[in-house]
Amino acid sequence: SIIGYIRRAALGEPLIPFEQRVAEAMDRIYTQHSWTPNQRKWLERLAKQLVHEVIIDREFVNHRFADDGGAKQMNKVLGEQLDTVLEELNEAMWPERSA
């Protein structure tokens, strides 16, 4: 989002295209866990939405994937790790700047 870019620039951080942030965050998620092919498929679907929606939380997942069981189903597929994945994605996309 433009606000995110302005904030990062004000903090003196390099401006990174949002799509690149998403790709790097997803790479981190993919390598931090041993995902099954089915889990990875769901994560890839999540990543595709993230590129367009900027913010993804449990409510968004529940709405966007309602036809496939929503957040409940995604959480089940991910071995009850949906909240962890969402937190890790947020941290990977917007890491805290070191002092």
C-alpha angles and dihedrals in degrees: 000000000000091000090055091051092049091048092050092047091049089053090052094248123141116263109245121188111254093236089056091051089052093048093049092046092050091048087055092050092048093052099041094064139034101245126191117230090257092051091048090051090056091046090052090052089051091051091052090055093045092059089059103034104039094206123056122181134157092275092053092048090050092052100040095046097036092122089058098045099281125233092335092060094042090050090050092048091049092052094255090305102116095111091047091050092050091049092047091049091052092047092047094048097045107025118186112256115245116243 
